[in-house]
Short mmCIF file of C-alpha atoms and ligand atoms in Angstrom, two decimals:
data_model
loop_
_atom_site.label_atom_id
_atom_site.label_comp_id
_atom_site.label_asym_id
_atom_site.label_seq_id
_atom_site.Cartn_x
_atom_site.Cartn_y
_atom_site.Cartn_z
CA MET D 31 -146.88 -21.65 14.99
CA LEU D 32 -148.84 -18.43 14.51
CA LYS D 33 -147.08 -15.12 15.14
CA ALA D 34 -148.18 -11.50 15.04
CA ARG D 35 -146.28 -9.34 12.56
CA ILE D 36 -146.47 -5.56 12.26
CA THR D 37 -147.48 -4.94 8.64
CA GLY D 38 -148.19 -1.21 8.82
CA THR D 39 -147.34 1.82 10.96
CA GLY D 40 -148.61 5.40 11.12
CA LEU D 41 -148.45 8.54 13.20
CA TYR D 42 -150.20 11.83 13.61
CA VAL D 43 -149.12 14.84 15.63
CA PRO D 44 -151.08 18.08 15.95
CA LYS D 45 -149.84 21.07 13.98
CA LYS D 46 -149.32 23.46 16.89
CA VAL D 47 -145.72 23.50 18.17
CA LEU D 48 -145.04 24.70 21.72
CA THR D 49 -141.34 25.43 22.22
CA ASN D 50 -139.37 25.69 25.45
CA LEU D 51 -139.16 29.43 24.79
CA ASP D 52 -142.97 29.56 24.72
CA ILE D 53 -143.09 27.74 28.09
CA GLU D 54 -140.52 30.19 29.53
CA LYS D 55 -143.26 32.80 29.17
CA MET D 56 -145.77 30.67 31.10
CA VAL D 57 -143.86 29.34 34.15
CA ASP D 58 -140.56 29.94 35.97
CA THR D 59 -138.32 27.75 33.82
CA SER D 60 -135.73 28.05 31.06
CA ASP D 61 -135.01 26.46 27.72
CA GLU D 62 -131.59 25.48 29.09
CA TRP D 63 -133.04 23.69 32.16
CA ILE D 64 -135.58 21.78 30.07
CA ARG D 65 -133.02 20.71 27.45
CA GLU D 66 -130.39 19.68 29.99
CA ARG D 67 -132.74 17.85 32.38
CA THR D 68 -135.02 16.23 29.79
CA GLY D 69 -133.67 16.58 26.21
CA ILE D 70 -136.97 18.15 25.10
CA ARG D 71 -136.96 21.22 22.82
CA GLU D 72 -140.59 21.37 21.74
CA ARG D 73 -143.85 19.42 21.85
CA ARG D 74 -147.13 19.36 19.89
CA ILE D 75 -150.41 20.61 21.33
CA ALA D 76 -153.82 19.49 20.05
CA ALA D 77 -156.21 22.08 18.63
CA GLU D 78 -159.23 22.88 20.79
CA GLU D 79 -161.49 20.65 18.69
CA GLU D 80 -159.06 17.69 18.65
CA ALA D 81 -159.50 14.79 21.10
CA ALA D 82 -157.69 11.46 21.41
CA SER D 83 -159.91 9.70 18.82
CA ASP D 84 -159.18 12.41 16.23
CA LEU D 85 -155.45 11.88 16.58
CA ALA D 86 -155.96 8.11 16.65
CA LEU D 87 -158.03 8.23 13.46
CA MET D 88 -155.31 10.03 11.49
CA ALA D 89 -152.55 7.70 12.74
CA SER D 90 -154.70 4.60 12.11
CA ASN D 91 -155.49 5.62 8.53
CA GLU D 92 -151.76 5.96 7.88
CA ALA D 93 -151.06 2.55 9.43
CA LEU D 94 -153.84 0.86 7.42
CA LYS D 95 -152.59 2.53 4.23
CA SER D 96 -149.05 1.30 4.79
CA ALA D 97 -150.36 -2.23 5.54
CA GLY D 98 -152.56 -2.11 2.42
CA LEU D 99 -155.54 -3.15 4.54
CA LYS D 100 -159.13 -1.86 4.61
CA ALA D 101 -160.57 -1.00 8.05
CA ARG D 102 -163.53 -3.31 7.46
CA LYS D 103 -161.11 -6.27 7.50
CA LEU D 104 -160.03 -5.56 11.10
CA ASP D 105 -161.03 -8.06 13.79
CA LEU D 106 -160.02 -5.98 16.82
CA ILE D 107 -159.01 -2.42 17.76
CA ILE D 108 -157.13 -1.66 20.99
CA VAL D 109 -156.40 1.91 22.00
CA ALA D 110 -153.86 2.60 24.72
CA THR D 111 -154.57 5.95 26.36
CA VAL D 112 -154.92 7.81 29.65
CA SER D 113 -156.53 10.80 27.94
CA GLY D 114 -159.41 9.23 26.01
CA ASP D 115 -162.22 11.36 24.58
CA MET D 116 -164.42 10.65 27.63
CA PRO D 117 -164.59 8.11 30.50
CA LEU D 118 -167.38 6.23 28.72
CA PRO D 119 -167.41 4.83 26.04
CA SER D 120 -163.91 3.69 25.18
CA THR D 121 -161.94 5.71 22.64
CA ALA D 122 -161.48 2.45 20.73
CA CYS D 123 -165.25 2.26 20.13
CA ILE D 124 -165.35 5.84 18.86
CA LEU D 125 -162.42 5.04 16.57
CA GLN D 126 -164.06 1.79 15.39
CA HIS D 127 -167.11 3.74 14.25
CA ARG D 128 -165.20 6.59 12.63
CA ILE D 129 -162.78 4.35 10.78
CA GLY D 130 -165.53 2.05 9.53
CA ALA D 131 -164.24 -1.16 11.13
CA LYS D 132 -167.73 -2.62 11.40
CA LYS D 133 -166.78 -6.15 12.43
CA ALA D 134 -163.99 -5.26 14.87
CA ALA D 135 -164.27 -5.63 18.63
CA ALA D 136 -162.86 -2.56 20.41
CA PHE D 137 -161.56 -1.66 23.84
CA ASP D 138 -159.08 0.64 25.60
CA VAL D 139 -156.06 -0.27 27.70
CA ASN D 140 -154.76 1.95 30.49
CA ALA D 141 -151.18 1.22 31.48
CA ALA D 142 -150.02 4.84 31.18
CA CYS D 143 -146.69 5.16 29.34
CA SER D 144 -146.38 1.36 29.03
CA GLY D 145 -149.88 1.26 27.50
CA PHE D 146 -148.79 0.68 23.92
CA ILE D 147 -146.72 -2.39 24.81
CA TYR D 148 -149.52 -3.73 27.04
CA ALA D 149 -151.94 -3.31 24.10
CA LEU D 150 -149.45 -4.87 21.69
CA SER D 151 -149.10 -7.86 23.99
CA THR D 152 -152.89 -8.29 24.13
CA ALA D 153 -153.10 -8.19 20.33
CA ASP D 154 -150.20 -10.64 20.09
CA ALA D 155 -151.92 -13.08 22.46
CA TYR D 156 -155.21 -12.99 20.50
CA ILE D 157 -153.34 -13.59 17.24
CA ARG D 158 -151.18 -16.42 18.62
CA ALA D 159 -154.28 -18.08 20.06
CA GLY D 160 -155.88 -17.98 16.61
CA ILE D 161 -158.81 -15.87 17.85
CA TYR D 162 -158.16 -12.80 15.67
CA ARG D 163 -156.01 -12.35 12.54
CA ARG D 164 -155.94 -8.58 11.97
CA VAL D 165 -155.61 -6.15 14.87
CA LEU D 166 -155.11 -2.37 15.00
CA VAL D 167 -153.17 -1.17 18.05
CA VAL D 168 -153.07 2.57 18.72
CA GLY D 169 -151.45 4.79 21.33
CA SER D 170 -153.15 8.18 21.42
CA GLU D 171 -152.82 10.96 23.96
CA VAL D 172 -153.97 14.53 24.42
CA LEU D 173 -152.00 15.05 27.60
CA SER D 174 -152.18 18.84 27.27
CA ARG D 175 -155.75 18.56 28.67
CA LEU D 176 -154.50 16.75 31.79
CA THR D 177 -151.62 19.15 32.32
CA ASP D 178 -151.48 21.83 34.98
CA TRP D 179 -149.94 24.64 32.94
CA THR D 180 -148.90 26.41 36.17
CA ASP D 181 -146.87 23.40 37.42
CA ARG D 182 -143.36 23.67 35.97
CA SER D 183 -142.36 20.21 37.17
CA THR D 184 -144.81 18.49 34.78
CA CYS D 185 -145.90 20.96 32.08
CA VAL D 186 -142.48 21.08 30.42
CA LEU D 187 -142.51 17.31 29.88
CA LEU D 188 -145.73 16.42 28.13
CA GLY D 189 -147.03 16.53 24.55
CA ASP D 190 -149.87 15.31 22.33
CA GLY D 191 -149.77 12.76 19.50
CA ALA D 192 -150.78 9.33 18.24
CA GLY D 193 -149.14 6.31 16.67
CA ALA D 194 -150.69 3.13 15.29
CA VAL D 195 -149.68 -0.30 14.05
CA VAL D 196 -151.51 -3.01 12.14
CA LEU D 197 -150.73 -6.55 13.27
CA GLU D 198 -151.48 -9.56 11.12
CA ALA D 199 -151.17 -13.30 11.70
CA THR D 200 -148.25 -14.99 9.98
CA ASP D 201 -146.65 -18.44 9.91
CA GLY D 202 -143.19 -17.05 9.17
CA ASP D 203 -140.32 -16.40 11.56
CA ARG D 204 -140.71 -12.60 11.54
CA GLY D 205 -142.96 -10.85 14.05
CA ILE D 206 -143.30 -10.34 17.79
CA LEU D 207 -141.01 -12.85 19.51
CA SER D 208 -141.88 -12.01 23.10
CA VAL D 209 -143.47 -9.40 25.31
CA LYS D 210 -142.81 -8.81 29.00
CA LEU D 211 -145.30 -6.93 31.16
CA ASN D 212 -144.72 -5.82 34.75
CA ALA D 213 -146.56 -3.75 37.36
CA ASP D 214 -146.01 -2.58 40.91
CA GLY D 215 -149.14 -0.87 42.21
CA SER D 216 -147.52 -0.04 45.55
CA MET D 217 -146.04 3.00 43.81
CA TRP D 218 -149.32 4.13 42.22
CA ASP D 219 -149.03 7.61 43.71
CA LEU D 220 -145.75 8.50 41.98
CA LEU D 221 -147.79 9.38 38.90
CA HIS D 222 -151.53 9.92 39.15
CA ILE D 223 -154.58 12.11 38.59
CA PRO D 224 -156.41 12.37 41.93
CA ALA D 225 -159.87 13.54 40.83
CA GLY D 226 -162.42 12.68 38.18
CA GLY D 227 -162.86 8.99 39.07
CA SER D 228 -164.99 7.18 41.66
CA ARG D 229 -162.47 7.86 44.47
CA MET D 230 -162.86 11.61 44.10
CA PRO D 231 -165.55 12.59 41.61
CA ALA D 232 -165.17 15.95 39.88
CA THR D 233 -166.68 18.81 41.88
CA GLU D 234 -166.27 22.55 41.81
CA LYS D 235 -163.70 22.15 44.61
CA THR D 236 -161.58 19.52 42.80
CA VAL D 237 -161.55 21.63 39.65
CA LYS D 238 -160.58 24.73 41.63
CA GLU D 239 -157.74 22.84 43.30
CA GLY D 240 -156.51 21.39 40.00
CA LEU D 241 -156.96 17.81 41.22
CA HIS D 242 -157.94 16.57 37.77
CA TYR D 243 -154.41 17.31 36.52
CA MET D 244 -151.51 14.89 36.37
CA LYS D 245 -149.28 14.84 39.47
CA MET D 246 -145.82 13.31 39.30
CA ARG D 247 -143.01 12.73 41.77
CA GLY D 248 -140.52 13.05 38.93
CA ASN D 249 -137.23 12.36 40.66
CA GLU D 250 -138.43 9.18 42.38
CA THR D 251 -139.99 7.94 39.14
CA PHE D 252 -136.73 8.69 37.34
CA LYS D 253 -134.67 6.55 39.74
CA VAL D 254 -137.00 3.54 39.55
CA ALA D 255 -137.07 3.82 35.74
CA VAL D 256 -133.29 3.71 35.32
CA ARG D 257 -132.97 0.76 37.74
CA THR D 258 -135.76 -1.22 36.11
CA LEU D 259 -135.25 -0.72 32.38
CA GLU D 260 -131.77 -2.20 32.11
CA LYS D 261 -132.88 -5.40 33.91
CA LEU D 262 -135.98 -5.60 31.73
CA VAL D 263 -134.09 -5.39 28.44
CA LEU D 264 -131.35 -7.78 29.60
CA SER D 265 -133.86 -10.43 30.68
CA THR D 266 -135.68 -10.11 27.33
CA LEU D 267 -132.40 -10.66 25.47
CA LYS D 268 -131.30 -13.53 27.72
CA GLU D 269 -134.54 -15.39 27.14
CA HIS D 270 -133.82 -15.39 23.39
CA LYS D 271 -130.06 -16.01 23.73
CA LEU D 272 -129.31 -12.60 22.20
CA LYS D 273 -126.66 -10.05 23.18
CA PRO D 274 -127.14 -6.27 23.17
CA GLU D 275 -125.00 -6.10 20.00
CA ASP D 276 -127.52 -8.32 18.17
CA ILE D 277 -130.10 -5.53 18.50
CA SER D 278 -130.38 -3.19 15.50
CA LEU D 279 -132.56 -0.62 17.21
CA LEU D 280 -133.84 0.10 20.72
CA ILE D 281 -137.08 2.09 20.71
CA PRO D 282 -137.61 3.38 24.24
CA HIS D 283 -140.55 5.30 25.64
CA GLN D 284 -139.60 8.94 25.19
CA ALA D 285 -139.77 10.26 28.78
CA ASN D 286 -136.37 11.75 29.41
CA LEU D 287 -133.12 11.69 27.42
CA ARG D 288 -131.17 11.04 30.63
CA ILE D 289 -133.20 7.87 31.30
CA ILE D 290 -132.77 6.74 27.68
CA SER D 291 -129.00 7.44 27.67
CA ALA D 292 -128.44 5.78 31.05
CA THR D 293 -130.27 2.64 29.93
CA ALA D 294 -128.38 2.51 26.62
CA LYS D 295 -125.05 3.02 28.40
CA ARG D 296 -125.73 0.26 30.94
CA LEU D 297 -126.59 -2.06 28.03
CA GLY D 298 -123.44 -1.03 26.15
CA LEU D 299 -125.51 0.27 23.23
CA GLY D 300 -124.31 3.33 21.30
CA LEU D 301 -126.93 6.06 20.88
CA GLU D 302 -126.85 5.44 17.09
CA LYS D 303 -128.77 2.24 17.91
CA VAL D 304 -131.41 4.09 19.93
CA MET D 305 -134.44 5.85 18.46
CA ILE D 306 -134.79 9.31 19.99
CA ASN D 307 -137.40 11.89 18.99
CA LEU D 308 -138.46 13.37 22.33
CA ASP D 309 -136.64 16.59 21.42
CA ARG D 310 -139.53 17.24 18.98
CA TYR D 311 -142.51 15.69 20.78
CA GLY D 312 -141.81 15.52 24.52
CA ASN D 313 -143.38 12.70 26.50
CA THR D 314 -146.57 11.56 24.73
CA SER D 315 -147.18 8.61 27.13
CA ALA D 316 -148.80 5.65 25.31
CA ALA D 317 -148.26 7.33 21.93
CA SER D 318 -144.50 7.73 22.20
CA ILE D 319 -143.38 4.25 21.12
CA PRO D 320 -145.66 3.87 18.06
CA ILE D 321 -144.72 7.41 16.94
CA ALA D 322 -141.02 6.58 17.28
CA LEU D 323 -141.52 3.21 15.56
CA ASP D 324 -143.27 4.81 12.59
CA GLU D 325 -140.49 7.39 12.22
CA ALA D 326 -137.86 4.64 12.46
CA VAL D 327 -139.59 2.54 9.80
CA ARG D 328 -140.20 5.43 7.40
CA SER D 329 -136.64 6.72 7.73
CA GLY D 330 -135.20 3.28 6.90
CA ARG D 331 -133.74 2.62 10.36
CA VAL D 332 -135.54 -0.72 10.56
CA ARG D 333 -134.87 -3.38 7.93
CA GLU D 334 -136.30 -6.82 7.28
CA GLY D 335 -134.81 -9.39 9.66
CA ASP D 336 -133.59 -6.81 12.22
CA TYR D 337 -134.10 -7.47 15.91
CA ILE D 338 -135.66 -4.45 17.61
CA ILE D 339 -136.65 -3.89 21.22
CA LEU D 340 -139.42 -1.65 22.49
CA GLU D 341 -139.31 -0.69 26.18
CA ALA D 342 -141.43 1.56 28.37
CA PHE D 343 -141.88 2.68 31.93
CA GLY D 344 -144.69 4.72 33.46
CA GLY D 345 -147.58 5.28 35.84
CA GLY D 346 -149.01 2.36 37.74
CA LEU D 347 -146.14 1.79 38.06
CA THR D 348 -145.88 -0.32 34.94
CA TRP D 349 -142.98 -1.34 32.74
CA ALA D 350 -142.84 -3.49 29.64
CA SER D 351 -140.71 -4.62 26.72
CA ALA D 352 -141.21 -6.32 23.37
CA LEU D 353 -138.69 -8.12 21.19
CA ILE D 354 -139.54 -8.07 17.49
CA LYS D 355 -137.89 -9.67 14.47
CA TRP D 356 -138.81 -7.16 11.76
O1 UT7 E 676 -143.38 8.88 31.38
C1 UT7 E 676 -143.00 7.94 32.32
C2 UT7 E 676 -142.82 8.41 33.69
N1 UT7 E 676 -142.14 9.63 33.84
C3 UT7 E 676 -140.82 9.72 33.85
O2 UT7 E 676 -140.14 8.76 33.62
C4 UT7 E 676 -140.23 11.04 34.23
C5 UT7 E 676 -139.15 10.83 35.19
N2 UT7 E 676 -138.60 12.02 35.77
C6 UT7 E 676 -137.91 12.99 35.08
O3 UT7 E 676 -137.83 13.00 33.88
C7 UT7 E 676 -137.17 14.01 35.92
O4 UT7 E 676 -137.24 13.63 37.27
C8 UT7 E 676 -137.66 15.48 35.76
C9 UT7 E 676 -137.25 16.01 34.40
C10 UT7 E 676 -139.16 15.52 35.93
C11 UT7 E 676 -137.02 16.37 36.81
O5 UT7 E 676 -135.61 16.26 36.75
P1 UT7 E 676 -134.77 16.02 38.10
O6 UT7 E 676 -133.36 16.04 37.72
O7 UT7 E 676 -135.29 14.76 38.71
O8 UT7 E 676 -135.12 17.28 38.94
P2 UT7 E 676 -135.77 17.40 40.40
O9 UT7 E 676 -137.22 17.03 40.35
O10 UT7 E 676 -134.89 16.71 41.39
O11 UT7 E 676 -135.67 18.96 40.63
C12 UT7 E 676 -134.42 19.63 40.66
C13 UT7 E 676 -134.66 21.13 40.80
C14 UT7 E 676 -135.67 21.49 41.90
O12 UT7 E 676 -135.23 22.68 42.52
P3 UT7 E 676 -134.44 22.63 43.93
O13 UT7 E 676 -135.39 21.98 44.87
O14 UT7 E 676 -133.21 21.81 43.66
O15 UT7 E 676 -134.18 24.06 44.20
C15 UT7 E 676 -136.94 21.77 41.14
O16 UT7 E 676 -137.78 22.68 41.82
O17 UT7 E 676 -135.22 21.62 39.58
C16 UT7 E 676 -136.40 22.40 39.88
N3 UT7 E 676 -137.31 22.31 38.74
C17 UT7 E 676 -137.26 23.15 37.70
N4 UT7 E 676 -136.47 24.21 37.43
C18 UT7 E 676 -136.67 24.84 36.27
C19 UT7 E 676 -138.28 21.38 38.53
N5 UT7 E 676 -138.87 21.63 37.35
C20 UT7 E 676 -138.27 22.71 36.82
C21 UT7 E 676 -138.42 23.44 35.63
N6 UT7 E 676 -137.61 24.48 35.39
N7 UT7 E 676 -139.34 23.09 34.70
#
């Protein structure tokens, strides 16, 4: 039976660091509040000339290098993003051209913070079906452009970055074992950008009112996330007759340290088995899991044969998990 195995990972984060102390000078907040409520200390901010495809390109080149694969061998590129270069064309098409993946199909996926796992699942399905053999999956976000820098309830949370993985078909027992995707659109307004689409096209008025910035009902989102993530991970494990202690590493979406800790605690997992890097990058939406995965791989926290779980929760609402035998 064909499986999809991750054969290369990569990340790129912009050089500019914005610390909590820097944000203290911009809005009525404090380093202490941000650290205690979120776990974030600093985040990266893209340079003026950098857009999502620029970050994606750097991360993808790293992933291809570590897989030992040339871009021209790729069959498909999927980019998960809510902050693509422009509404049309897809960021994946721009990336396909810039990376030189001439024969690859390319499209974007929008599932907000769960976007990377949604994209991974799509790649996995194509590979299992025997349609494609080599797929590049990227999460890339320049959220700083969608952020209202006068709104303290959101601007302290977000950051820019990109992560990428190369997936290849294999007959072995290692690879993606299962992916679970969920959505509940009835809560779409907990996290959204009101203007700039067909519902409310951009006008002078929408720009003036900041309606093209991200709006979040943080506390309500927080509560649903904690409730949902434990169930999601447990059902993934149950399906494969695994216990939490069989997991070598949990790689959660990096939204809030309190959400991550609460989920780990409910699962009975010590934090040494949880990948955490949001202190350095903040919430980078679809990019957060592939960035964390790349750091985990390069720092030796993931070894051949390990079971790892990816899990995410975000706008839509959407939530998703993936169980991988590394
Ligand atoms: O990426 C996937 C989806 N997103 C998430 O999963 C994020 C989920 N939500 C969160 O991470 C948290 O809800 C936040 C970090 C956004 C907020 O933490 P909270 O504990 O839920 O705080 P809150 O929204 O209930 O606000 C508590 C207080 C409020 O003041 P009052 O009304 O109690 O006087 C806020 O006005 O904290 C105030 N506040 C701040 N104070 C200082 C909100 N933001 C700030 C701030 N600095 N930056």
